[in-house]
Coordinates of C-alpha atoms and ligand atoms in Angstrom, one line a residue:
X2 CA 125.9 119.4 85.9
X3 CA 125.4 120.1 89.7
X4 CA 122.3 121.4 91.4
X5 CA 121.9 124.9 92.8
X6 CA 119.1 126.1 95.0
X7 CA 118.8 129.4 96.9
X8 CA 116.0 131.1 98.9
X9 CA 115.2 134.4 100.4
X10 CA 111.8 135.1 102.1
X11 CA 110.0 137.1 104.7
X12 CA 107.1 134.7 105.3
X13 CA 108.6 133.1 108.4
X14 CA 109.7 130.0 106.5
X15 CA 112.9 128.3 107.6
X16 CA 115.3 128.7 104.7
X17 CA 117.3 125.6 105.9
X18 CA 114.2 123.4 105.6
X19 CA 113.2 124.9 102.2
X20 CA 116.7 124.3 100.8
X21 CA 117.1 120.8 102.1
X22 CA 113.7 119.7 100.8
X23 CA 114.4 121.4 97.5
X24 CA 117.8 119.7 97.0
X25 CA 116.1 116.3 97.0
X26 CA 114.5 117.0 93.6
X27 CA 117.9 118.1 92.2
X28 CA 119.6 114.9 93.2
X29 CA 119.6 113.6 89.7
X30 CA 122.0 116.5 88.8
X31 CA 124.7 115.5 91.1
X32 CA 125.2 113.4 94.2
X33 CA 128.8 113.2 95.1
X34 CA 128.8 116.0 97.7
X35 CA 126.3 118.5 99.2
X36 CA 126.3 121.7 101.2
X37 CA 124.3 124.5 102.6
X38 CA 124.9 128.0 103.9
X39 CA 122.7 130.5 105.7
X40 CA 124.1 133.8 107.0
X41 CA 122.7 133.1 110.5
X42 CA 124.0 129.5 110.9
X43 CA 127.0 129.3 108.6
X44 CA 128.2 126.6 106.2
X45 CA 127.8 122.8 106.4
X46 CA 129.3 120.5 103.7
X47 CA 129.7 116.8 103.3
X48 CA 130.6 114.1 100.7
X49 CA 127.5 112.2 99.7
X50 CA 124.0 113.4 98.8
X51 CA 121.1 115.1 100.6
X52 CA 120.6 112.3 103.2
X53 CA 124.2 112.7 104.3
X54 CA 123.8 116.5 104.5
X55 CA 120.6 116.2 106.6
X56 CA 122.4 114.0 109.1
X57 CA 125.0 116.8 109.6
X58 CA 122.6 119.7 109.9
X59 CA 121.8 120.3 113.6
X60 CA 118.2 121.0 114.7
X61 CA 118.9 124.6 115.6
X62 CA 120.4 125.3 112.2
X63 CA 118.1 127.9 110.5
X64 CA 117.9 131.1 108.5
X65 CA 115.7 133.5 106.5
X66 CA 117.7 133.0 103.4
X67 CA 120.5 130.8 102.1
X68 CA 122.1 128.8 99.3
X69 CA 122.6 125.1 98.8
X70 CA 124.3 122.8 96.3
X71 CA 124.6 119.2 95.1
X72 CA 127.9 118.6 93.3
X73 CA 128.9 116.5 90.3
X74 CA 132.6 117.0 90.5
X75 CA 134.6 118.5 87.6
X76 CA 137.7 120.1 89.1
X77 CA 138.9 118.4 92.3
X78 CA 137.8 115.2 94.0
X79 CA 134.4 114.9 95.6
X80 CA 135.5 115.7 99.2
X81 CA 134.0 117.8 101.9
X82 CA 136.5 120.6 101.3
X83 CA 135.8 120.7 97.6
X84 CA 132.0 120.7 98.2
X85 CA 130.0 123.9 97.7
X86 CA 129.2 126.5 99.1
X87 CA 132.6 128.1 98.8
X88 CA 133.4 131.3 100.6
X89 CA 135.8 134.1 101.1
X90 CA 135.3 136.5 104.0
X91 CA 131.6 137.5 103.8
X92 CA 131.0 136.2 100.3
X93 CA 129.5 132.7 99.8
X94 CA 128.4 131.1 96.6
X95 CA 127.3 127.9 94.8
X96 CA 128.3 127.3 91.2
X97 CA 127.6 125.0 88.3
X98 CA 130.0 125.1 85.4
X99 CA 133.8 125.4 84.9
X100 CA 135.9 128.5 85.3
X101 CA 138.5 128.0 82.7
X102 CA 140.9 130.8 83.7
X103 CA 140.9 129.8 87.3
X104 CA 144.7 129.1 87.4
X105 CA 145.7 132.6 86.3
X106 CA 143.0 134.3 88.5
X107 CA 144.3 132.2 91.5
X108 CA 147.8 133.3 90.9
X109 CA 146.8 137.0 90.9
X110 CA 144.7 136.5 94.0
X111 CA 147.5 134.7 95.9
X112 CA 149.8 137.7 95.3
X113 CA 147.1 139.8 96.9
X114 CA 147.2 137.7 100.0
X115 CA 144.2 135.3 99.4
X116 CA 144.6 131.8 100.8
X117 CA 142.7 129.0 99.2
X118 CA 141.4 125.9 101.0
X119 CA 140.1 123.7 98.1
X120 CA 141.2 122.6 94.6
X121 CA 137.9 123.9 93.2
X122 CA 137.7 126.4 90.4
X123 CA 134.6 127.8 92.2
X124 CA 136.5 129.1 95.2
X125 CA 138.3 131.5 93.0
X126 CA 135.1 133.3 92.2
X127 CA 134.3 133.9 95.9
X128 CA 137.7 135.4 96.4
X129 CA 137.5 137.5 93.3
X130 CA 134.2 139.1 94.4
X131 CA 135.6 139.7 97.9
X132 CA 138.6 141.4 96.4
X133 CA 136.4 143.7 94.4
X134 CA 134.2 144.3 97.3
X135 CA 137.1 146.0 99.2
X136 CA 137.1 148.8 96.6
X137 CA 133.6 148.8 95.2
X138 CA 131.8 148.6 98.6
X139 CA 128.7 147.4 96.7
X140 CA 127.8 143.7 96.5
X141 CA 126.2 144.1 93.0
X142 CA 129.1 146.1 91.6
X143 CA 131.8 143.8 93.0
X144 CA 129.9 140.8 91.6
X145 CA 129.6 142.3 88.1
X146 CA 133.3 143.2 88.0
X147 CA 134.3 139.7 89.0
X148 CA 132.0 138.0 86.5
X149 CA 133.5 140.1 83.7
X150 CA 137.0 138.7 84.6
X151 CA 135.8 135.1 84.5
X152 CA 136.2 132.9 81.4
X153 CA 134.2 129.7 81.1
X154 CA 130.7 128.7 82.1
X155 CA 128.7 129.4 85.2
X156 CA 125.3 129.3 86.8
X157 CA 125.8 130.9 90.2
X158 CA 123.9 131.9 93.3
X159 CA 125.8 134.3 95.6
X160 CA 125.2 135.6 99.0
X161 CA 126.9 138.4 101.1
X162 CA 126.7 138.3 104.9
X163 CA 126.6 142.1 105.0
X164 CA 123.2 142.0 103.2
X165 CA 121.7 138.7 104.2
X166 CA 118.3 139.2 102.6
X167 CA 119.9 139.7 99.1
X168 CA 120.8 137.0 96.6
X169 CA 122.6 137.4 93.3
X170 CA 122.2 134.9 90.4
X171 CA 124.1 134.9 87.1
X172 CA 124.2 132.7 84.1
X173 CA 126.8 132.0 81.4
X174 CA 126.3 128.6 79.8
X175 CA 124.8 126.8 82.8
X176 CA 121.1 127.1 83.4
X177 CA 119.6 129.3 86.1
X178 CA 115.9 129.9 86.7
X179 CA 114.4 132.3 89.2
X180 CA 111.2 131.5 91.2
X181 CA 109.0 134.5 91.7
X182 CA 106.8 134.0 94.9
X183 CA 104.9 136.4 97.2
X184 CA 107.4 137.8 99.6
X185 CA 109.9 135.2 98.6
X186 CA 112.3 134.4 95.7
X187 CA 114.2 131.4 94.6
X188 CA 117.2 130.5 92.4
X189 CA 117.7 127.0 91.0
X190 CA 119.4 125.2 88.2
X191 CA 116.0 123.8 87.0
X192 CA 112.5 124.6 88.2
X193 CA 111.9 121.3 90.0
X194 CA 112.6 122.5 93.6
X195 CA 110.7 125.8 92.9
X196 CA 107.4 124.4 91.7
X197 CA 105.9 123.5 95.0
X198 CA 106.3 127.1 96.2
X199 CA 105.4 129.0 93.0
X200 CA 104.7 128.3 89.3
X201 CA 105.9 131.7 88.3
X202 CA 109.4 131.5 86.9
X203 CA 111.9 133.5 85.0
X204 CA 114.7 131.8 83.0
X205 CA 117.9 133.8 82.8
X206 CA 119.7 134.0 79.5
X207 CA 123.5 133.9 79.1
X208 CA 125.1 137.1 80.2
X209 CA 122.3 138.0 82.6
X210 CA 122.5 138.7 86.3
X211 CA 119.6 138.9 88.8
X212 CA 119.4 140.6 92.1
X213 CA 116.8 139.2 94.5
X214 CA 115.4 140.3 97.8
X215 CA 112.2 138.8 99.4
X216 CA 110.1 141.6 97.8
X217 CA 112.0 142.4 94.5
X218 CA 113.7 140.9 91.6
X219 CA 115.7 142.8 89.0
X220 CA 117.5 141.4 86.0
X221 CA 120.5 143.1 84.4
X222 CA 122.9 142.4 81.6
X223 CA 126.6 142.2 82.4
X224 CA 126.7 145.7 80.9
X225 CA 124.3 146.8 83.7
X226 CA 121.5 147.5 81.3
X227 CA 118.2 146.5 82.9
X228 CA 116.3 143.5 81.3
X229 CA 112.5 143.8 81.2
X230 CA 111.1 140.3 80.9
X231 CA 107.9 139.0 82.4
X232 CA 107.9 135.7 84.4
X233 CA 106.1 132.8 82.8
X234 CA 103.7 130.3 84.4
X235 CA 104.9 126.7 84.3
X236 CA 102.5 123.9 84.6
X237 CA 105.2 121.2 84.7
X238 CA 105.4 118.6 87.4
X239 CA 108.6 118.4 89.4
X240 CA 109.6 115.3 87.4
X241 CA 109.0 117.0 84.0
X242 CA 111.1 119.9 85.2
X243 CA 114.0 117.5 86.0
X244 CA 113.8 116.2 82.5
X245 CA 113.9 119.7 81.1
X246 CA 110.5 119.2 79.6
X247 CA 111.5 115.9 77.8
X248 CA 109.5 112.8 78.5
X249 CA 112.5 110.7 79.5
X250 CA 116.0 111.2 80.7
X251 CA 117.3 109.1 77.8
X252 CA 115.9 111.6 75.3
X253 CA 117.1 114.5 77.3
X254 CA 120.6 113.0 77.4
X255 CA 120.6 112.2 73.7
X256 CA 119.6 115.8 73.1
X257 CA 122.6 117.0 75.2
X258 CA 125.1 115.6 72.7
X259 CA 126.2 119.0 71.2
X260 CA 126.7 120.4 74.7
X261 CA 128.6 117.3 75.8
X262 CA 131.0 117.7 72.9
X263 CA 131.7 121.3 73.9
X264 CA 132.2 120.3 77.5
X265 CA 134.6 117.4 76.7
X266 CA 136.6 119.6 74.4
X267 CA 136.7 122.7 76.6
X268 CA 140.2 124.0 77.0
X269 CA 141.7 120.9 75.5
X270 CA 142.4 121.8 71.9
X271 CA 145.1 124.1 70.5
X272 CA 143.6 124.2 67.0
X273 CA 146.3 126.4 65.4
X274 CA 149.1 124.0 66.5
X275 CA 147.0 120.9 65.8
X276 CA 147.6 119.7 69.4
X277 CA 145.6 118.5 72.3
X278 CA 146.3 119.8 75.8
X279 CA 145.3 117.1 78.3
X280 CA 146.1 118.3 81.8
X281 CA 145.4 114.8 83.2
X282 CA 148.1 113.3 81.1
X283 CA 150.9 115.9 81.7
X284 CA 152.4 113.9 84.6
X285 CA 152.9 110.8 82.5
X286 CA 153.6 112.5 79.1
X287 CA 157.2 111.1 79.0
X288 CA 156.1 107.5 79.7
X289 CA 153.3 108.0 77.0
X290 CA 155.9 109.1 74.4
X291 CA 157.7 105.7 74.9
X292 CA 154.8 103.3 75.0
X293 CA 154.7 100.7 72.3
X294 CA 151.3 99.2 72.8
X295 CA 147.9 100.1 74.1
X296 CA 145.2 97.8 75.6
X297 CA 141.8 99.4 76.0
X298 CA 139.6 97.7 78.6
X299 CA 135.9 98.4 79.0
X300 CA 132.4 96.8 79.1
X301 CA 129.2 97.3 77.1
X302 CA 128.9 100.6 75.4
X303 CA 132.2 101.8 76.7
X304 CA 133.8 98.7 75.0
X305 CA 132.3 99.7 71.7
X306 CA 133.8 103.2 72.1
X307 CA 137.1 101.5 72.7
X308 CA 136.8 99.6 69.4
X309 CA 136.4 102.9 67.6
X310 CA 139.4 104.3 69.6
X311 CA 141.5 101.4 68.3
X312 CA 140.8 102.5 64.7
X313 CA 141.6 106.1 65.6
X314 CA 144.8 105.4 67.5
X315 CA 146.2 102.9 65.0
X316 CA 145.5 105.0 62.0
X317 CA 146.6 108.4 63.3
X318 CA 148.9 107.7 66.2
X319 CA 150.5 104.6 64.7
X320 CA 150.4 102.7 68.0
X321 CA 149.2 99.0 68.1
X322 CA 146.0 98.8 70.0
X323 CA 144.0 95.9 71.4
X324 CA 140.5 96.2 72.9
X325 CA 139.4 93.8 75.6
X326 CA 136.3 93.2 77.6
X327 CA 137.1 93.8 81.2
X328 CA 135.4 90.5 82.1
X329 CA 137.7 88.5 79.8
X330 CA 141.0 90.4 80.4
X331 CA 141.0 89.7 84.1
X332 CA 140.7 85.9 83.7
X333 CA 143.3 85.3 81.1
X334 CA 147.0 85.8 81.3
X335 CA 147.7 89.0 79.3
X336 CA 151.3 89.7 78.4
X337 CA 152.1 93.3 79.5
X338 CA 155.1 95.3 80.3
X339 CA 156.2 98.9 81.2
X340 CA 155.9 99.9 77.5
X341 CA 152.2 98.9 77.6
X342 CA 149.4 101.4 78.5
X343 CA 146.1 100.0 79.7
X344 CA 143.3 102.5 79.1
X345 CA 140.1 101.9 81.0
X346 CA 137.0 103.5 79.6
X347 CA 134.0 103.8 82.0
X348 CA 131.2 106.2 82.5
X349 CA 130.6 105.3 86.1
X350 CA 134.2 104.6 87.0
X351 CA 132.9 101.8 89.2
X352 CA 132.3 98.8 86.8
X353 CA 134.0 95.9 88.6
X354 CA 135.2 94.0 85.5
X355 CA 136.9 97.2 84.1
X356 CA 138.3 98.0 87.6
X357 CA 139.8 94.5 88.0
X358 CA 141.3 94.8 84.5
X359 CA 143.0 98.0 85.6
X360 CA 144.3 96.2 88.7
X361 CA 145.6 93.3 86.5
X362 CA 147.4 95.9 84.4
X363 CA 149.0 97.5 87.4
X364 CA 150.1 94.2 88.8
X365 CA 151.9 93.5 85.5
X366 CA 153.7 96.8 85.5
X367 CA 151.7 98.6 82.8
X368 CA 150.9 102.3 82.8
X369 CA 147.2 102.6 83.6
X370 CA 145.0 105.4 82.3
X371 CA 141.3 106.2 82.6
X372 CA 138.7 107.8 80.4
X373 CA 136.1 108.2 83.1
X374 CA 133.0 110.4 83.5
X375 CA 132.5 110.2 87.3
X376 CA 135.2 112.3 89.0
X377 CA 136.7 110.7 92.0
X378 CA 135.3 107.2 91.2
X379 CA 137.4 104.1 91.9
X380 CA 138.8 103.7 88.4
X381 CA 139.7 107.4 88.3
X382 CA 141.5 107.1 91.6
X383 CA 143.3 103.8 90.9
X384 CA 144.6 104.6 87.4
X385 CA 148.0 106.4 87.1
X386 CA 146.5 109.3 85.1
X387 CA 143.5 110.0 82.9
X388 CA 141.0 112.3 81.2
X389 CA 137.6 113.1 82.5
X390 CA 134.7 113.2 80.1
X391 CA 132.8 116.1 81.7
X392 CA 129.5 114.7 80.2
X393 CA 127.6 115.4 83.5
X394 CA 125.6 112.7 85.3
X395 CA 124.0 110.2 83.0
X396 CA 120.7 109.1 84.6
X397 CA 119.1 107.0 81.8
X398 CA 120.3 103.4 82.2
X399 CA 121.1 103.1 78.5
X400 CA 124.4 105.0 78.0
X401 CA 124.0 107.7 75.3
X402 CA 125.8 111.0 76.0
X403 CA 128.6 109.2 77.8
X404 CA 129.4 107.3 74.6
X405 CA 129.6 110.5 72.6
X406 CA 132.0 112.0 75.2
X407 CA 134.1 108.8 75.2
X408 CA 134.6 109.2 71.5
X409 CA 135.6 112.8 71.8
X410 CA 138.1 111.9 74.6
X411 CA 139.5 109.1 72.4
X412 CA 139.9 111.6 69.5
X413 CA 141.8 113.9 71.9
X414 CA 144.0 111.0 73.1
X415 CA 144.7 110.3 69.4
X416 CA 145.8 113.8 68.7
X417 CA 147.9 113.9 71.9
X418 CA 149.7 110.6 71.3
X419 CA 149.8 111.1 67.5
X420 CA 151.5 114.5 67.8
X421 CA 154.1 112.9 70.2
X422 CA 154.9 110.7 67.2
X423 CA 154.4 111.0 63.4
X424 CA 151.2 112.9 63.1
X425 CA 151.7 116.1 61.1
X426 CA 150.6 119.5 62.3
X427 CA 148.2 119.6 59.3
X428 CA 146.5 116.4 60.3
X429 CA 146.2 117.6 63.9
X430 CA 144.7 120.8 62.7
X431 CA 142.2 119.1 60.4
X432 CA 141.0 116.8 63.3
X433 CA 140.8 119.8 65.7
X434 CA 138.8 121.9 63.2
X435 CA 136.3 119.1 62.6
X436 CA 136.0 118.4 66.3
X437 CA 135.0 122.0 66.8
X438 CA 132.4 121.8 64.0
X439 CA 130.7 118.7 65.5
X440 CA 128.2 120.5 67.9
X441 CA 126.5 122.3 65.1
X442 CA 126.3 119.1 63.0
X443 CA 124.9 117.2 65.9
X444 CA 122.2 119.9 66.4
X445 CA 121.2 119.3 62.8
X446 CA 120.9 115.5 63.3
X447 CA 118.9 116.1 66.5
X448 CA 116.5 118.5 64.7
X449 CA 115.3 115.6 62.6
X450 CA 114.4 113.5 65.6
X451 CA 110.7 113.2 64.7
X452 CA 111.6 111.1 61.7
X453 CA 112.6 108.3 64.1
X454 CA 109.1 108.3 65.6
X455 CA 107.9 107.5 62.1
X456 CA 110.4 104.7 61.5
X457 CA 109.7 103.2 65.0
X458 CA 106.0 103.0 64.0
X459 CA 106.7 101.5 60.6
X460 CA 109.0 98.8 62.0
X461 CA 107.1 98.2 65.2
X462 CA 106.3 94.6 64.5
X463 CA 109.8 93.5 63.7
X464 CA 111.0 90.7 66.1
X465 CA 114.6 90.9 64.9
X466 CA 116.8 93.8 63.7
X467 CA 120.2 93.7 62.2
X468 CA 122.7 96.7 62.3
X469 CA 125.6 96.7 59.9
X470 CA 128.6 98.9 59.4
X471 CA 132.2 98.8 58.4
X472 CA 135.6 100.1 59.7
X473 CA 134.9 103.1 62.1
X474 CA 131.2 102.3 61.9
X475 CA 131.4 98.6 62.6
X476 CA 131.3 99.2 66.4
X477 CA 128.6 101.8 65.9
X478 CA 126.5 98.9 64.5
X479 CA 127.2 96.9 67.6
X480 CA 126.1 99.9 69.7
X481 CA 122.9 100.5 67.7
X482 CA 122.0 96.8 68.3
X483 CA 122.8 97.0 72.0
X484 CA 120.6 100.2 72.5
X485 CA 117.7 98.5 70.8
X486 CA 117.9 95.2 72.7
X487 CA 118.4 96.7 76.1
X488 CA 115.4 99.0 76.1
X489 CA 112.9 97.3 73.7
X490 CA 113.8 93.7 74.5
X491 CA 113.8 92.6 70.9
X492 CA 116.5 90.5 69.3
X493 CA 119.0 92.9 67.6
X494 CA 122.5 92.0 66.3
X495 CA 125.4 94.2 65.2
X496 CA 127.6 92.8 62.4
X497 CA 130.5 94.0 60.4
X498 CA 128.9 94.5 56.9
X499 CA 131.6 92.3 55.4
X500 CA 130.6 89.4 57.6
X501 CA 127.1 89.1 56.3
X502 CA 128.0 86.6 53.6
X503 CA 129.7 84.4 56.2
X504 CA 126.5 83.5 57.9
X505 CA 124.0 86.1 59.1
X506 CA 122.6 86.8 55.6
X507 CA 120.8 83.4 55.9
X508 CA 118.4 85.0 58.3
X509 CA 117.3 87.8 56.0
X510 CA 113.8 87.8 54.6
X511 CA 111.0 90.3 54.2
X512 CA 110.3 90.4 57.9
X513 CA 113.9 90.9 59.0
X514 CA 114.9 94.6 58.7
X515 CA 118.5 96.0 58.7
X516 CA 119.8 99.3 59.8
X517 CA 122.8 99.9 57.5
X518 CA 125.4 102.6 58.2
X519 CA 126.6 103.7 54.7
X520 CA 127.9 107.2 55.1
X521 CA 130.4 108.5 52.5
X522 CA 133.8 107.2 53.6
X523 CA 136.6 104.9 52.4
X524 CA 134.3 101.8 52.5
X525 CA 131.2 103.4 51.1
X526 CA 131.2 101.3 47.8
X527 CA 131.6 98.1 49.8
X528 CA 128.6 99.0 52.0
X529 CA 126.5 99.7 49.0
X530 CA 127.2 96.2 47.7
X531 CA 126.1 94.7 51.0
X532 CA 122.9 96.7 50.9
X533 CA 122.2 95.3 47.4
X534 CA 122.7 91.8 48.8
X535 CA 120.1 92.5 51.5
X536 CA 117.6 93.9 49.0
X537 CA 118.1 90.8 46.7
X538 CA 116.8 88.8 49.7
X539 CA 113.9 91.1 50.2
X540 CA 115.2 92.4 53.5
X541 CA 113.8 95.9 54.4
X542 CA 116.8 98.3 54.8
X543 CA 117.0 101.7 56.6
X544 CA 120.2 103.4 55.5
X545 CA 122.1 106.0 57.4
X546 CA 123.7 108.1 54.6
X547 CA 125.6 111.3 54.1
X548 CA 123.5 114.4 53.2
X549 CA 123.2 114.8 49.5
X550 CA 123.5 111.1 48.7
X551 CA 120.5 110.7 46.4
X552 CA 121.7 107.5 44.8
X553 CA 121.4 105.5 48.0
X554 CA 117.7 106.6 48.5
X555 CA 116.8 104.6 45.4
X556 CA 118.1 101.4 47.0
X557 CA 116.9 101.9 50.5
X558 CA 113.4 101.5 52.0
X559 CA 114.1 104.5 54.3
X560 CA 117.0 106.9 54.5
X561 CA 118.3 109.0 57.4
X562 CA 120.8 111.7 56.5
X563 CA 123.6 113.0 58.6
X564 CA 126.1 115.8 57.7
X565 CA 129.6 115.0 56.3
X566 CA 132.5 114.9 58.7
X567 CA 135.9 113.2 58.9
X568 CA 135.7 109.4 58.7
X569 CA 137.3 108.9 62.1
X570 CA 134.7 111.2 63.7
X571 CA 131.7 109.9 61.8
X572 CA 130.7 107.5 64.7
X573 CA 130.0 110.6 66.8
X574 CA 127.3 111.8 64.3
X575 CA 126.2 108.3 63.3
X576 CA 125.4 106.9 66.7
X577 CA 122.9 109.6 67.5
X578 CA 120.2 108.4 65.0
X579 CA 120.6 104.9 66.3
X580 CA 120.1 106.1 69.8
X581 CA 117.0 108.0 68.7
X582 CA 115.7 105.0 66.8
X583 CA 116.0 102.7 69.9
X584 CA 114.4 105.4 72.1
X585 CA 111.3 105.9 69.9
X586 CA 111.1 102.1 69.2
X587 CA 110.9 101.3 73.0
X588 CA 108.5 104.2 73.6
X589 CA 106.3 103.0 70.7
X590 CA 106.1 99.7 72.5
X591 CA 104.9 101.4 75.6
X592 CA 108.1 100.7 77.5
X593 CA 110.0 103.1 79.8
X594 CA 113.4 103.6 78.2
X595 CA 114.8 105.0 81.4
X596 CA 114.1 101.8 83.4
X597 CA 114.9 98.8 81.3
X598 CA 114.2 95.5 83.1
X599 CA 117.0 93.5 84.6
X600 CA 119.6 96.3 84.2
X601 CA 121.5 98.5 86.6
X602 CA 123.2 101.8 85.8
X603 CA 126.5 100.8 87.4
X604 CA 127.5 97.1 87.4
X605 CA 129.6 96.7 90.5
X606 CA 129.4 92.9 90.7
X607 CA 130.7 90.2 88.4
Ligands
F6R24 C1 124.6 100.2 77.8 C2 125.3 100.5 79.0 C3 126.3 99.5 79.5 C4 127.6 100.2 80.1 C5 128.5 99.2 80.8 C6 129.8 99.9 81.2 O1 123.8 101.2 77.4 O2 125.1 101.5 79.7 O3 126.7 98.6 78.6 O4 128.2 100.9 79.0 O5 127.9 98.6 81.8 O6 129.5 100.9 82.2 P1 130.6 102.0 82.6 O7 130.8 102.8 81.4 O8 129.9 102.7 83.7 O9 131.8 101.2 83.0

């Protein structure tokens, strides 16, 4: 995600102070490294967040204008050298997003004599603008030329030492908002650092570029055509601005699911060949072709993602998979060898039990891999290779968007390993095609979110809740129950629908509702039978069904519809309604879903 903040003014304010104060309200967007640049005092960067940066900024550091950044790493470790701002000659910039064609651009620039100091994709853009500046002799023209060559996403703020009062902002896929003050202008990735200076803001659209001086602001399209759009007045608090206008981070993060799918997939599918290109696995591709067994280790939500991964990998890659809780794996005596791959799944990359499971795997000679969201985290560093989720920081304690990205990463793993083995091009293509279709389908699911507010009200007095599902959606039932219990503190259980008769159905009566996942798949009929059994015991049932399934509505007390997709990918659509249900249920009880009692975001103790 990353946080960007830039300032230019003529009111005698010290840009360094404005920027450092503003960065604090962006800290939720990234906190692995930070940096600041003013044309007068130069650049200062550090690993860590704003407090670290403040310690390094000397008292005499100042400026009338400047740019600043908080990083959430995507390419390159969270080190000082990879922190933003990045510069080349007189050009300095801060960036949020991913420049996809950075390798080919870098190659070209190297032949022109450019030397790079970091692994960051961002540094390429600074060099590219500088290269164009040699010929164009105009900061604006050089920037436009460079932006047209770039593929990928960006929200950027750029500064040129030759015109220190001027800032350029541009947006393609990553948010940028301008603050319009009196004798001063701001650029930020959300309005939170701007609001204490001015309520007047202008949101850039994709493909727009803005040129700001203390007195003027002009917005262009990349085609140079001028955009006439009036600023709007925002009456948000800084906290509302951080949440993008949503009431809680949890809801904002659930709503980010379509974008997260795009980001986790970006550059990793070759749909026409039915292949997945996972740069992080290239170095171990040979070992992976020879592994005979996979053990997935994880905790909590990540463990449930692992259970779904087991189904995917066994069905489509034909590799035997076991899924283990990190907390169990480390204390028993697992039998592993060099033909075993241990895959750790972790949002934070710091969960101690998962980390210790990785270490146990290493000790026993297994190949260790990570599916991790936090770049440069301990699990990412200690595994032999891996795939980053690129879901952006997850602030809500209950994991939502990270789970979606973990499933996407597991689907990519499945294509990668499957195509090394028996998976046909046709199957690879089918999965790739459906993966690409998911963001639109997720948008549809999310558009119906108000329904869940109604259900939460209707079932608000329930003291217990059961979640059932089969096959790929059995772990989704576990995850639905976990979400509900962790933020609303009521008893919720996830069960395999087929297990009901072996005990749990004894609990069912008119006061014990069930959320049944019964989308159209290979176990649909079986699920319908289980719903009949619940209804025969007068248990209220909410059914999660596939669009168009009118029959199931006759059986259920309430129905939630989701679009059709491949069975192996159905958990990605099916989990979102369960996340929304838990969210609105907790909210309806007057609880804060972002701050569940007794829980920490990252569990770094046993
Ligand atoms: C539940 C939740 C936890 C985490 C678990 C693992 O909503 O957030 O169950 O999934 O603590 O955390 P990571 O993925 O950071 O290893």
